[in-house]
JSON list of C-alpha atoms in Angstrom, two decimals:
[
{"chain": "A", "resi": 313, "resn": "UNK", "atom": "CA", "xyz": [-37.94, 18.28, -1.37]},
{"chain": "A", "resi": 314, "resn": "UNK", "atom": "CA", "xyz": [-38.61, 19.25, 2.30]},
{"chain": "A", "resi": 315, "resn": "UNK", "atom": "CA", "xyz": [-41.37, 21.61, 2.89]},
{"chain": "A", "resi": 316, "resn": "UNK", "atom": "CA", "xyz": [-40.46, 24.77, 4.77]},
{"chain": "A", "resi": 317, "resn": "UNK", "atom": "CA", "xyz": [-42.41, 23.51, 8.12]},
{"chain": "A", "resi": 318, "resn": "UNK", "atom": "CA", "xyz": [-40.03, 20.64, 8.29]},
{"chain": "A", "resi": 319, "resn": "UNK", "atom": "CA", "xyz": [-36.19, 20.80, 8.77]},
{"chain": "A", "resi": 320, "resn": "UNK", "atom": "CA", "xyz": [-34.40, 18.93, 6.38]},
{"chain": "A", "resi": 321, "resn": "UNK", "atom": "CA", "xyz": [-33.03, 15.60, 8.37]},
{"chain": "A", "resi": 322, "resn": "UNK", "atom": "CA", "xyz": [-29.47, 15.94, 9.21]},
{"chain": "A", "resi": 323, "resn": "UNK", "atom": "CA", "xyz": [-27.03, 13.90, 6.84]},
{"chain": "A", "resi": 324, "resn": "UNK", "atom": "CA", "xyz": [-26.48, 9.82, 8.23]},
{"chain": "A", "resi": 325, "resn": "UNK", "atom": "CA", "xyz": [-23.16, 9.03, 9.24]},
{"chain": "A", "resi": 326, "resn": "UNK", "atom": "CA", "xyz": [-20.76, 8.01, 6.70]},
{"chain": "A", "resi": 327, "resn": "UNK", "atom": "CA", "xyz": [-22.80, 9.91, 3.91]},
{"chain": "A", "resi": 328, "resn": "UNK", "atom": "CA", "xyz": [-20.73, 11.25, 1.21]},
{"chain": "A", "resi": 329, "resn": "UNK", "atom": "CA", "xyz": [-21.66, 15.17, 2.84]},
{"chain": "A", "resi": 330, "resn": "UNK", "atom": "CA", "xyz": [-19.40, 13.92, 6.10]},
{"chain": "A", "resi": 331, "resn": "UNK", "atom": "CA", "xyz": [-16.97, 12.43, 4.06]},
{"chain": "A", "resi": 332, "resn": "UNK", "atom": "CA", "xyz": [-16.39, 15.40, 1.58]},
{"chain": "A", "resi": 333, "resn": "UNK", "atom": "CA", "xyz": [-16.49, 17.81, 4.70]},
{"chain": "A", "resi": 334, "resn": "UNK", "atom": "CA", "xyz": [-14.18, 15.77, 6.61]},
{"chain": "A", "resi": 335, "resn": "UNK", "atom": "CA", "xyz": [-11.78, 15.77, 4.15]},
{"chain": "A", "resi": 336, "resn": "UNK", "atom": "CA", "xyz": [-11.30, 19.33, 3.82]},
{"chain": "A", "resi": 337, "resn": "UNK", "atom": "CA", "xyz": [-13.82, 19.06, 0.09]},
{"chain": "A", "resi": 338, "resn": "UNK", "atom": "CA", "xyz": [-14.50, 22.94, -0.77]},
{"chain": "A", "resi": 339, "resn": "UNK", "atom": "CA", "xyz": [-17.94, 22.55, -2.43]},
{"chain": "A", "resi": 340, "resn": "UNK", "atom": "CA", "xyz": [-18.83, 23.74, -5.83]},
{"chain": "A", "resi": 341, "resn": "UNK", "atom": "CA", "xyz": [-15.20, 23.95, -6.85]},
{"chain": "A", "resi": 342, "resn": "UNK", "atom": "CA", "xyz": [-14.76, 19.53, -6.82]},
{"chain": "A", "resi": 343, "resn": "UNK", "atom": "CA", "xyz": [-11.18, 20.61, -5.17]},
{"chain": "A", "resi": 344, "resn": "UNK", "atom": "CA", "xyz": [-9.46, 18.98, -1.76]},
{"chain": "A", "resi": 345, "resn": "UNK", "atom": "CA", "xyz": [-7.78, 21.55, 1.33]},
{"chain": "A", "resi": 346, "resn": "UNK", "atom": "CA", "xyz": [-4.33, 19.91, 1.56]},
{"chain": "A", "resi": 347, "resn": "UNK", "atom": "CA", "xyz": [-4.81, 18.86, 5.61]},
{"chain": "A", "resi": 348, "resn": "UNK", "atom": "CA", "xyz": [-3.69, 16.30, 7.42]},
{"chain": "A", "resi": 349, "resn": "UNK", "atom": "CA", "xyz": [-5.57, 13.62, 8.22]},
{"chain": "A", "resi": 350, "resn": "UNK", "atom": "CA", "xyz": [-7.82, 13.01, 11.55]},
{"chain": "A", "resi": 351, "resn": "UNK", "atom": "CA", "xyz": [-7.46, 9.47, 12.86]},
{"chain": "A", "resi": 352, "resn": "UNK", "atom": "CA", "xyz": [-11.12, 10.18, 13.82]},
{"chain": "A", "resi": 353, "resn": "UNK", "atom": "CA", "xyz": [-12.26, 9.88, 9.83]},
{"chain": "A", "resi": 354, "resn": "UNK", "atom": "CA", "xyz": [-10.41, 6.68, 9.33]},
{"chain": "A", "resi": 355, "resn": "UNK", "atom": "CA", "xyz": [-14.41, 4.88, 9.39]},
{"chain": "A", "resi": 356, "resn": "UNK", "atom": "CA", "xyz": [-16.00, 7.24, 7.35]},
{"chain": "A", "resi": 357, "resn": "UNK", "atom": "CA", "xyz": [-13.18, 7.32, 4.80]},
{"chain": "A", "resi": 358, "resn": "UNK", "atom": "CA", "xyz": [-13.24, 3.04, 5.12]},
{"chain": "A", "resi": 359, "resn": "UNK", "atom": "CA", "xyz": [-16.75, 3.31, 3.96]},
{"chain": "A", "resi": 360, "resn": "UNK", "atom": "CA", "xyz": [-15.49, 5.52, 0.45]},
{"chain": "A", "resi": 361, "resn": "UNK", "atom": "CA", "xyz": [-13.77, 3.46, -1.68]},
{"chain": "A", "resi": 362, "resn": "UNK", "atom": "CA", "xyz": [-11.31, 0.96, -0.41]},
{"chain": "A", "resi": 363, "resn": "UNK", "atom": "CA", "xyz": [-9.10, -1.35, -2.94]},
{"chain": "A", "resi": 364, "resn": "UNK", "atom": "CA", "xyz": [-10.22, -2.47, -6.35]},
{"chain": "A", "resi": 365, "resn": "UNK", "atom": "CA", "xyz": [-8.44, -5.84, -7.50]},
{"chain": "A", "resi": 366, "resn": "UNK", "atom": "CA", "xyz": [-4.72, -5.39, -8.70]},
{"chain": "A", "resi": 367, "resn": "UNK", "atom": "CA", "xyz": [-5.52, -8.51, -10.56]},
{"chain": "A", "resi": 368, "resn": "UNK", "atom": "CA", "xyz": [-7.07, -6.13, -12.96]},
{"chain": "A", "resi": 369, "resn": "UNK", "atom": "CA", "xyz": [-4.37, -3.10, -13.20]},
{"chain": "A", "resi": 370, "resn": "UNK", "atom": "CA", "xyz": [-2.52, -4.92, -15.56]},
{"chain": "A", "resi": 371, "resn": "UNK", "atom": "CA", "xyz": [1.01, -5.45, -16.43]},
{"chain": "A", "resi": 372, "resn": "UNK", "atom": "CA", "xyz": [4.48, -3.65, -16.28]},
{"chain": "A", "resi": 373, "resn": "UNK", "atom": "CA", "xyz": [7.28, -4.25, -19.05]},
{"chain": "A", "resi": 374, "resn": "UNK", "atom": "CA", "xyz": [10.36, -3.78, -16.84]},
{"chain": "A", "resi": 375, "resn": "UNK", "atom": "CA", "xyz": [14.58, -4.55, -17.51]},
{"chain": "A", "resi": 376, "resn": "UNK", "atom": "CA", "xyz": [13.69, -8.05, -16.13]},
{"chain": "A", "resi": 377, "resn": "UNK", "atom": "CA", "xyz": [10.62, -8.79, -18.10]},
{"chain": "A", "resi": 378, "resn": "UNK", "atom": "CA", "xyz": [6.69, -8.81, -18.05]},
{"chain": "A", "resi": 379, "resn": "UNK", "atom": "CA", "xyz": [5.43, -7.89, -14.35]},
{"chain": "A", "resi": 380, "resn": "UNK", "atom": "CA", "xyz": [2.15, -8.44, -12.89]},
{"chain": "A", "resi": 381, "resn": "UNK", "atom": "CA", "xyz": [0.31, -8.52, -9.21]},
{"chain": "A", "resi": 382, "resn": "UNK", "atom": "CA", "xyz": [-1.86, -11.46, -8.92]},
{"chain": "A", "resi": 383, "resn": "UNK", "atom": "CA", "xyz": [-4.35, -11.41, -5.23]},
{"chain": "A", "resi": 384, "resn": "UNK", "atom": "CA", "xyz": [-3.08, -14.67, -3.18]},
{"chain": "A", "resi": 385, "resn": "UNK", "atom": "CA", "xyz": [-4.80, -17.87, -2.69]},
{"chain": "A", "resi": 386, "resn": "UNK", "atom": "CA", "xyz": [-3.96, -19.71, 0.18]},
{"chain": "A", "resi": 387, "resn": "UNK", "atom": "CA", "xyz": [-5.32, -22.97, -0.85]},
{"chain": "A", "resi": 388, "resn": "UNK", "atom": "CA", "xyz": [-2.81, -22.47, -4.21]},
{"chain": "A", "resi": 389, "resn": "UNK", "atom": "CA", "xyz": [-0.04, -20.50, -2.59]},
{"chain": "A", "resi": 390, "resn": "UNK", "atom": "CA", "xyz": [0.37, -20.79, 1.13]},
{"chain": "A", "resi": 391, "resn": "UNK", "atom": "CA", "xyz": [2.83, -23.82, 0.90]},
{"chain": "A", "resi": 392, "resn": "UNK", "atom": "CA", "xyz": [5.04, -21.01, -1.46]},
{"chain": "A", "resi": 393, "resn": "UNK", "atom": "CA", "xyz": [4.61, -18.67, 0.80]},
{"chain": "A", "resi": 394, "resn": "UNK", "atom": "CA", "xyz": [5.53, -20.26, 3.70]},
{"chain": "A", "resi": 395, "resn": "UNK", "atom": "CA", "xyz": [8.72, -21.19, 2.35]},
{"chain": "A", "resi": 396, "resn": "UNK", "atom": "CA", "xyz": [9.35, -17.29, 1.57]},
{"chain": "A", "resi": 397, "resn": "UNK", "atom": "CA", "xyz": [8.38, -16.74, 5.32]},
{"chain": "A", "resi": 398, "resn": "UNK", "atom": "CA", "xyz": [10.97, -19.22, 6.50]},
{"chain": "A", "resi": 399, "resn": "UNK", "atom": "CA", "xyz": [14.28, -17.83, 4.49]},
{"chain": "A", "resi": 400, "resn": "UNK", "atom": "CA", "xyz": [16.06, -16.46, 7.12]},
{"chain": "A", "resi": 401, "resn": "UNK", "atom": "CA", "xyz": [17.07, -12.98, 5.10]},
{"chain": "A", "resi": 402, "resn": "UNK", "atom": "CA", "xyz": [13.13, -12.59, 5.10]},
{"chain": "A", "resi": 403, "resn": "UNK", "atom": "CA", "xyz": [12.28, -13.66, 8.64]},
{"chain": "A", "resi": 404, "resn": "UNK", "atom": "CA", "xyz": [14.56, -11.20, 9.81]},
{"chain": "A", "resi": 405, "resn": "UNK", "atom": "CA", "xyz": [12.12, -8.46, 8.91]},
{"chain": "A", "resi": 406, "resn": "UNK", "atom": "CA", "xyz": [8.57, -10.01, 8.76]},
{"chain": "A", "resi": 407, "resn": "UNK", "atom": "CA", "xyz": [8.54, -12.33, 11.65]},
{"chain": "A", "resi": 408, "resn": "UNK", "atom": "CA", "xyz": [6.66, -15.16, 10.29]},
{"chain": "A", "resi": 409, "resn": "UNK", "atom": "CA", "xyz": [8.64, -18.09, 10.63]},
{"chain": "A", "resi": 410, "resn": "UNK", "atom": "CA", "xyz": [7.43, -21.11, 11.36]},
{"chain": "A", "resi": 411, "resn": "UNK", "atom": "CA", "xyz": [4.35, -23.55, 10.19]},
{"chain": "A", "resi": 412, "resn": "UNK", "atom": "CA", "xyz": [2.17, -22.73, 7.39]},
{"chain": "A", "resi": 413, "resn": "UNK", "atom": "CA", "xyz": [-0.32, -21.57, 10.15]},
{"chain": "A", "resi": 414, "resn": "UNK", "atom": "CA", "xyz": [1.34, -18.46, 11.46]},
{"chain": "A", "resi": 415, "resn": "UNK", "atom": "CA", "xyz": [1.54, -17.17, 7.71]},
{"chain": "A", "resi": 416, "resn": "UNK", "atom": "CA", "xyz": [-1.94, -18.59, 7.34]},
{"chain": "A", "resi": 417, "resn": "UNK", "atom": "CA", "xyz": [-3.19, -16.34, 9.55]},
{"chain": "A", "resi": 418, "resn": "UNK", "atom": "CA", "xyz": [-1.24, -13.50, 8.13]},
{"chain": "A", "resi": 419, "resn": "UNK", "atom": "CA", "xyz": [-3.48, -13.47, 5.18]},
{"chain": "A", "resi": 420, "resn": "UNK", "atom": "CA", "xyz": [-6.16, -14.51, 6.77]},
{"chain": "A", "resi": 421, "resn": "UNK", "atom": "CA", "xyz": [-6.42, -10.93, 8.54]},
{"chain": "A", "resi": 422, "resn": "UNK", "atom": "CA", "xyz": [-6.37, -8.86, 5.20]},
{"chain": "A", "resi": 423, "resn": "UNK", "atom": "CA", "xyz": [-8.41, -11.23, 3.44]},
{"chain": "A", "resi": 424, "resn": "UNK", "atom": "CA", "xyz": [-11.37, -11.60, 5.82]},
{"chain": "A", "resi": 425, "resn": "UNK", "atom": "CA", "xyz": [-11.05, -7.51, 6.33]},
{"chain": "A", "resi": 426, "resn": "UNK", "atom": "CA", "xyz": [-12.62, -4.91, 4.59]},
{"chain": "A", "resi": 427, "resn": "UNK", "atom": "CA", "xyz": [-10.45, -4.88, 1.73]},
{"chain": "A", "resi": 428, "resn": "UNK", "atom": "CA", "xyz": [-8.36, -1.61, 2.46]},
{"chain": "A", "resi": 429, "resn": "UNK", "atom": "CA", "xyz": [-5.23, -4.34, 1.96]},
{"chain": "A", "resi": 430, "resn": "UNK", "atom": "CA", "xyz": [-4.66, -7.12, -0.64]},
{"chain": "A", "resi": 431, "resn": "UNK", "atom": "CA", "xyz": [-1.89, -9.72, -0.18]},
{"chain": "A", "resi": 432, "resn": "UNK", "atom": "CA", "xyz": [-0.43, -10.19, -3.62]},
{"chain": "A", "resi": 433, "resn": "UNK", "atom": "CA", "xyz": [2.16, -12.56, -5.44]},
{"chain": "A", "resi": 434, "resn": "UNK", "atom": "CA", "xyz": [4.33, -10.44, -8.05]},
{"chain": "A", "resi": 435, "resn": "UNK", "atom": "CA", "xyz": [4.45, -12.71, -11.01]},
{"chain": "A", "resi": 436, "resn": "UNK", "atom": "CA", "xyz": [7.92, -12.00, -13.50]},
{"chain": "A", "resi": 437, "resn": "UNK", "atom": "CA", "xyz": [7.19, -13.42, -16.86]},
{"chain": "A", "resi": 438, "resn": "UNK", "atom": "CA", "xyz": [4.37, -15.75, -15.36]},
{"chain": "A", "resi": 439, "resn": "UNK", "atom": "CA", "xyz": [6.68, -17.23, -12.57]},
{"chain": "A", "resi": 440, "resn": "UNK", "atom": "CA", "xyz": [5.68, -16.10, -8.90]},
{"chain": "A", "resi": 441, "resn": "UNK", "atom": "CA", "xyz": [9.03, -14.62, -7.27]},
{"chain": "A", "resi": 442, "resn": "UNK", "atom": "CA", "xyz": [7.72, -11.75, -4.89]},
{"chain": "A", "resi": 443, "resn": "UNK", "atom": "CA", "xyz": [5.41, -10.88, -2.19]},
{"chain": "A", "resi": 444, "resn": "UNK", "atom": "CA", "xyz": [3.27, -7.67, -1.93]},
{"chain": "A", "resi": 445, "resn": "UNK", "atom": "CA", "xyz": [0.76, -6.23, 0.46]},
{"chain": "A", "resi": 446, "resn": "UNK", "atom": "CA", "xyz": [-1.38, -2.94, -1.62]},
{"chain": "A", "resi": 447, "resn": "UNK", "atom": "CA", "xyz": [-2.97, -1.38, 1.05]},
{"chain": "A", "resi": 448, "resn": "UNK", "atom": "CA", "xyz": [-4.25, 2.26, 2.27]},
{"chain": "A", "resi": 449, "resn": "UNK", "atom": "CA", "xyz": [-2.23, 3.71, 4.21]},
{"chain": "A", "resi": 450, "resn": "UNK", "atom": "CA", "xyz": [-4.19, 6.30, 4.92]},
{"chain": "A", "resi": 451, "resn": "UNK", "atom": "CA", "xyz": [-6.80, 4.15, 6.61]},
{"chain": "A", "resi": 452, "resn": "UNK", "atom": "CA", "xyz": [-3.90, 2.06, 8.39]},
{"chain": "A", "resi": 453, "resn": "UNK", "atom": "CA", "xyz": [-2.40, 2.63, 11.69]},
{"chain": "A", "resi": 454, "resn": "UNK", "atom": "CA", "xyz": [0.34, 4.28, 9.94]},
{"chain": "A", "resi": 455, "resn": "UNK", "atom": "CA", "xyz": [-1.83, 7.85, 9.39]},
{"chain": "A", "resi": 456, "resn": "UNK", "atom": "CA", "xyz": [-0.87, 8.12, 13.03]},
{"chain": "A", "resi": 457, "resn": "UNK", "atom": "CA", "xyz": [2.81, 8.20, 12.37]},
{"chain": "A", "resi": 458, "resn": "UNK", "atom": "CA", "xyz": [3.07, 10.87, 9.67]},
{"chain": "A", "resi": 459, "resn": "UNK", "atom": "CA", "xyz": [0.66, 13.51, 7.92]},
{"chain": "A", "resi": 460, "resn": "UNK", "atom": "CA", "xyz": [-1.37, 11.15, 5.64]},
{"chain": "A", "resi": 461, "resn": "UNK", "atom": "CA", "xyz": [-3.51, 12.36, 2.85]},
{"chain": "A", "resi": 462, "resn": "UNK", "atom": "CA", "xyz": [-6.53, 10.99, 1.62]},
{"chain": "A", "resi": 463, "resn": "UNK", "atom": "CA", "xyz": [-6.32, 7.81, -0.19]},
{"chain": "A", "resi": 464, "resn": "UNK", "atom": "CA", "xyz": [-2.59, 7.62, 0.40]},
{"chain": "A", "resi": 465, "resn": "UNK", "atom": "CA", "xyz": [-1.57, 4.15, -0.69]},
{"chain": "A", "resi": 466, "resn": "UNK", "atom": "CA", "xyz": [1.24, 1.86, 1.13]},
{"chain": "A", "resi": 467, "resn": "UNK", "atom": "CA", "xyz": [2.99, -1.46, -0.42]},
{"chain": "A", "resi": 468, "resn": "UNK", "atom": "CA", "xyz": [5.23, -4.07, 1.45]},
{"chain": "A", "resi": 469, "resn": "UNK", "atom": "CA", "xyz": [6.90, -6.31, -0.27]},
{"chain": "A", "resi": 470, "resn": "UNK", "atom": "CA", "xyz": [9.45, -9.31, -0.41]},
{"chain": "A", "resi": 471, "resn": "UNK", "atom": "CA", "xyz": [11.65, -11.29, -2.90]},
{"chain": "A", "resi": 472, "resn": "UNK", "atom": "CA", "xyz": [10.88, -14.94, -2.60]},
{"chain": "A", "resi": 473, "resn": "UNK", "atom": "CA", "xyz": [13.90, -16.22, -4.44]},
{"chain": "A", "resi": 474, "resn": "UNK", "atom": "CA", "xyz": [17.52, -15.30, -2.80]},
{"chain": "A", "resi": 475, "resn": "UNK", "atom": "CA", "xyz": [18.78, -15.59, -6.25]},
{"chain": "A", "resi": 476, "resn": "UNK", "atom": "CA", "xyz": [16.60, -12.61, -7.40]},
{"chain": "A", "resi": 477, "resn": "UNK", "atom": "CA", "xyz": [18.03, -10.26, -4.22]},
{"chain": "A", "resi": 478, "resn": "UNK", "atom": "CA", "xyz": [21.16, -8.08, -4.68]},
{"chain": "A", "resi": 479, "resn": "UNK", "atom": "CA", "xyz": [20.88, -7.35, -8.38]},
{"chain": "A", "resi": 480, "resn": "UNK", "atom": "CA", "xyz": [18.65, -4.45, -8.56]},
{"chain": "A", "resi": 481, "resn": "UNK", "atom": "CA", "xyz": [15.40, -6.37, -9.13]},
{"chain": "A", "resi": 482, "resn": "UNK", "atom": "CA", "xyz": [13.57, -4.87, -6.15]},
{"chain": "A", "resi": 483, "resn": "UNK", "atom": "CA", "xyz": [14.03, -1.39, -7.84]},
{"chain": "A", "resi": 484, "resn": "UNK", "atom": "CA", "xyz": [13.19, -2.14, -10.99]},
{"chain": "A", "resi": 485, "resn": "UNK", "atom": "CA", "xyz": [9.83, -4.26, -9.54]},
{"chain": "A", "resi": 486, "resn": "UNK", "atom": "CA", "xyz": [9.21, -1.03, -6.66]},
{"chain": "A", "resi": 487, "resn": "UNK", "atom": "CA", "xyz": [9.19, 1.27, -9.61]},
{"chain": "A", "resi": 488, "resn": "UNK", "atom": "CA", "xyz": [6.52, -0.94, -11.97]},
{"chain": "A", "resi": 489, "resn": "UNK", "atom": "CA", "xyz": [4.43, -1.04, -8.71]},
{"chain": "A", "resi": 490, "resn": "UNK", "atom": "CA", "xyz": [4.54, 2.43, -7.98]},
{"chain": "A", "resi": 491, "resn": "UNK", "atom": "CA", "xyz": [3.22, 2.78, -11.34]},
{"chain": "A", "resi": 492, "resn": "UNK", "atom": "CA", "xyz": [0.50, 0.41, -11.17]},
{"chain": "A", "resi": 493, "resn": "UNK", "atom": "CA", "xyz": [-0.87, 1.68, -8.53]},
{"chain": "A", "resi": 494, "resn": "UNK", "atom": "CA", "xyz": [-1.19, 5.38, -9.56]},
{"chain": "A", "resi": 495, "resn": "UNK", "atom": "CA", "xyz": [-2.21, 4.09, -12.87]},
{"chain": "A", "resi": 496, "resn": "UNK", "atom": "CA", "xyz": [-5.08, 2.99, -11.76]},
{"chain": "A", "resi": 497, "resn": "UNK", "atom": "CA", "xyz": [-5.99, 4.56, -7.88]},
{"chain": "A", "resi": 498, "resn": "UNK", "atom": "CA", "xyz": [-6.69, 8.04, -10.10]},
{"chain": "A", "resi": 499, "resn": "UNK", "atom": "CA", "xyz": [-7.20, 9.54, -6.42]},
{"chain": "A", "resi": 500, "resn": "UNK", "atom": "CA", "xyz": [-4.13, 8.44, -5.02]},
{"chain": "A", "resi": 501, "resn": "UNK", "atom": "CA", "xyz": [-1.36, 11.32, -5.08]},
{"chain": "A", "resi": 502, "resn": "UNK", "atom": "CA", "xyz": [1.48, 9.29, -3.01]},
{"chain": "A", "resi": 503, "resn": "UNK", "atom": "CA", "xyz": [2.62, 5.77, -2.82]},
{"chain": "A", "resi": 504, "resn": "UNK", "atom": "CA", "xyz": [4.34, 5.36, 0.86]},
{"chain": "A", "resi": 505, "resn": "UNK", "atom": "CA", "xyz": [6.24, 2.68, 2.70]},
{"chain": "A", "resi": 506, "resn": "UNK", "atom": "CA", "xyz": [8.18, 2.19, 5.85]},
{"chain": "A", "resi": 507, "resn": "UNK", "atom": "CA", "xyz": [10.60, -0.46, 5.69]},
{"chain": "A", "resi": 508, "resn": "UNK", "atom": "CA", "xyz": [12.92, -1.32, 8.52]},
{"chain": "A", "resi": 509, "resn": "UNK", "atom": "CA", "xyz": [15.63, 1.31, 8.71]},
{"chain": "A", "resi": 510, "resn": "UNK", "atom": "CA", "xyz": [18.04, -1.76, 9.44]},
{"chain": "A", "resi": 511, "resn": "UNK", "atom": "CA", "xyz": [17.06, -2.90, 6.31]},
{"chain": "A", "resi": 512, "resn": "UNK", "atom": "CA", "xyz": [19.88, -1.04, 3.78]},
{"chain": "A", "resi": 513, "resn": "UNK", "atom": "CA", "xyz": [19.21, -2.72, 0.82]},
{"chain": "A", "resi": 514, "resn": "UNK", "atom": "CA", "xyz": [15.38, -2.53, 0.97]},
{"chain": "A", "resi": 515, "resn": "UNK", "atom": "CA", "xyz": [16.11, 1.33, 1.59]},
{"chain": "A", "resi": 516, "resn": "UNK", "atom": "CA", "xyz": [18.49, 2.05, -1.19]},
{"chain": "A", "resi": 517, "resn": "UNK", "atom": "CA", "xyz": [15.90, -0.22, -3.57]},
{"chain": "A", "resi": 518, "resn": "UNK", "atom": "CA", "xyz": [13.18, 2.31, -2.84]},
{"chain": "A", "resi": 519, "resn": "UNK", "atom": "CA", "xyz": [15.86, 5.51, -3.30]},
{"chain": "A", "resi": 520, "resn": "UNK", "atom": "CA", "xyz": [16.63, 4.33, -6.74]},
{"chain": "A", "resi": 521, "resn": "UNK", "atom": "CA", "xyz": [13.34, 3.40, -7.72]},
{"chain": "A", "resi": 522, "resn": "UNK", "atom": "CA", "xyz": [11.90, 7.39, -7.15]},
{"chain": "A", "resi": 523, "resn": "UNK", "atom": "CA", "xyz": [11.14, 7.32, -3.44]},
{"chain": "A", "resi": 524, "resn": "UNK", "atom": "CA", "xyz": [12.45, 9.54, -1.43]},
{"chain": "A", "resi": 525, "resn": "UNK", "atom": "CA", "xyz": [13.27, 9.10, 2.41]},
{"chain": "A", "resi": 526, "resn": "UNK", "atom": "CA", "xyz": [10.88, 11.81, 4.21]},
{"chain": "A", "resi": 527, "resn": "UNK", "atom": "CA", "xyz": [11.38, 10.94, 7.43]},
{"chain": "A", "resi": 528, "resn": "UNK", "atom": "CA", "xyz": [12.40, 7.87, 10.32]},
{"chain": "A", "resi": 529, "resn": "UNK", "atom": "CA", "xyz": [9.52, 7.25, 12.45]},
{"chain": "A", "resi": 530, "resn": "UNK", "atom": "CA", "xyz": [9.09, 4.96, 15.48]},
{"chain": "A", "resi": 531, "resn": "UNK", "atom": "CA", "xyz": [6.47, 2.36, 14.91]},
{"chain": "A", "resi": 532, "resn": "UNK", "atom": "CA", "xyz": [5.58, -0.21, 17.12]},
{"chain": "A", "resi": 533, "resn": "UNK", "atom": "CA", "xyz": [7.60, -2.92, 15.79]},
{"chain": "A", "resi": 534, "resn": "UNK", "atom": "CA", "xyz": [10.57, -1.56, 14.01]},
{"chain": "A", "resi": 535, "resn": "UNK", "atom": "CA", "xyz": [12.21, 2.14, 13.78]},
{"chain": "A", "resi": 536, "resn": "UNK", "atom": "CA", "xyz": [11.29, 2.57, 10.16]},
{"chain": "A", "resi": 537, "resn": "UNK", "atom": "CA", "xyz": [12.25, 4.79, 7.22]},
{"chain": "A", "resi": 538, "resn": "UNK", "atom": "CA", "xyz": [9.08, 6.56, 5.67]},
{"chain": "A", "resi": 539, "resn": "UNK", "atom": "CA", "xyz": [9.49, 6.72, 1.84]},
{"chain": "A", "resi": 540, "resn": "UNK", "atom": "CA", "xyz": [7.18, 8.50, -0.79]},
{"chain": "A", "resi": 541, "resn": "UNK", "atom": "CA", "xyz": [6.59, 8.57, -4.06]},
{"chain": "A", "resi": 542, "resn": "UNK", "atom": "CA", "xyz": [4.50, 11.20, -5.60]},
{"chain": "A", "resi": 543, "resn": "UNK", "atom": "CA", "xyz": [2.65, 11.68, -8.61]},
{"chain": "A", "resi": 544, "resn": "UNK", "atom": "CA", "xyz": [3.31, 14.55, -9.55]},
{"chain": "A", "resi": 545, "resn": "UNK", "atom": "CA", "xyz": [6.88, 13.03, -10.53]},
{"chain": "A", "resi": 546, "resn": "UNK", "atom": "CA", "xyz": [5.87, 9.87, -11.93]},
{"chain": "A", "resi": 547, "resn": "UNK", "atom": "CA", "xyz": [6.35, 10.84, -15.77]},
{"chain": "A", "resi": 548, "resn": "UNK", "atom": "CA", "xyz": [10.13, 12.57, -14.47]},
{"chain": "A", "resi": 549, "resn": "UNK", "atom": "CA", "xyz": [11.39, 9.22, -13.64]}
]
């Protein structure tokens, strides 16, 4: 307790006091002021609570079976993923042909980061057969292309296996996802993404699956289609 000849120190950067007044946090009601978010918080928010493992969210029982995310391991699954990287249906969109050392370093930059994303394999009844990056979107350079909330989260994702495209198995995984992740980010009011408005049948996947198109937006590499999911509909769906 300070006495009353000395003024109380000022809180450190990063303390929970800047982060609950920089997020609009109206004290002594444990509420949040709906605002949009200032670029300028992005490192005090980092500091909050990033990602926990979506190794332990769980599984999903969807029309196609028993779905889980499992974090990658290069040294087990970059030779798989490579391959993925190569099809041409998926190179179109991620840009990562090539050796095993341009998607190498792919992972390499989320998993040597701070952990606010988590390269994942989506595993259908045990077998690997997708690709997903969980990350927060509202710490990403995305939170400059839209009104981000706190702890807004963001998936990308790919079917490995041309034989599992074009019979409605990315909206049956997109919706088990969705519901992972705000089964277990309790903060976390929207799941977003922004896939390639070129990209039809990724777009209709995430209509069908309870996303809704809120806007295009220019990003640096593609002219995307912003989709959200909300919570508040999650048990509507």
């Amino acid at each position: 307790m300070p006495s009353t000849d000395t003024p109380a120190a000022a809180p450190a950067a990063g303390s929970a006091h800047d982060i609950r007044s920089a997020t609009g946090f109206v004290e002594g009601t444990g509420t949040m002021r709906e605002q949009r978010l200032d670029v300028d918080l992005l490192p005090l928010l980092a500091e909050a609570d990033l990602l926990d493992s979506p190794a332990i969210w769980g599984s999903v029982t969807t029309p196609a079976g028993n779905f889980r995310l499992e974090p990658v391991r290069p040294g087990r699954d970059l030779d798989l993923l490579t391959g993925w990287m190569n099809d041409p249906e998926v190179a179109a969109y991620w840009e990562l042909a090539g050796p095993a050392a341009i998607t190498a370093a792919h992972l390499r930059a989320q998993l040597d980061g701070d952990g606010r994303s988590i390269p994942c394999l989506g595993l259908l009844d045990g077998t690997p057969m997708s690709y997903w990056e969980i990350y927060r979107a509202d710490l990403d350079p995305l939170s400059g292309h839209y009104p981000a909330r706190p702890h807004d989260m963001g998936i990308h994702l790919l079917i490995g296996d041309g034989t599992n495209r074009g019979r409605g198995l990315g909206t049956a995984l997109l919706r088990a996802v969705a519901d992972l992740v705000l089964g277990n980010r309790p903060r976390c009011t929207r799941v977003v993404a922004e896939p390639d408005i070129r990209n039809t049948p990724s777009v209709s996947a995430f209509l069908s699956s309870g996303f809704r198109c809120s806007a295009e937006i220019d990003l640096p590499e593609k002219r995307a289609a912003l989709m959200i999911r909300e919570r508040v509909l999650r048990n509507l769906l």
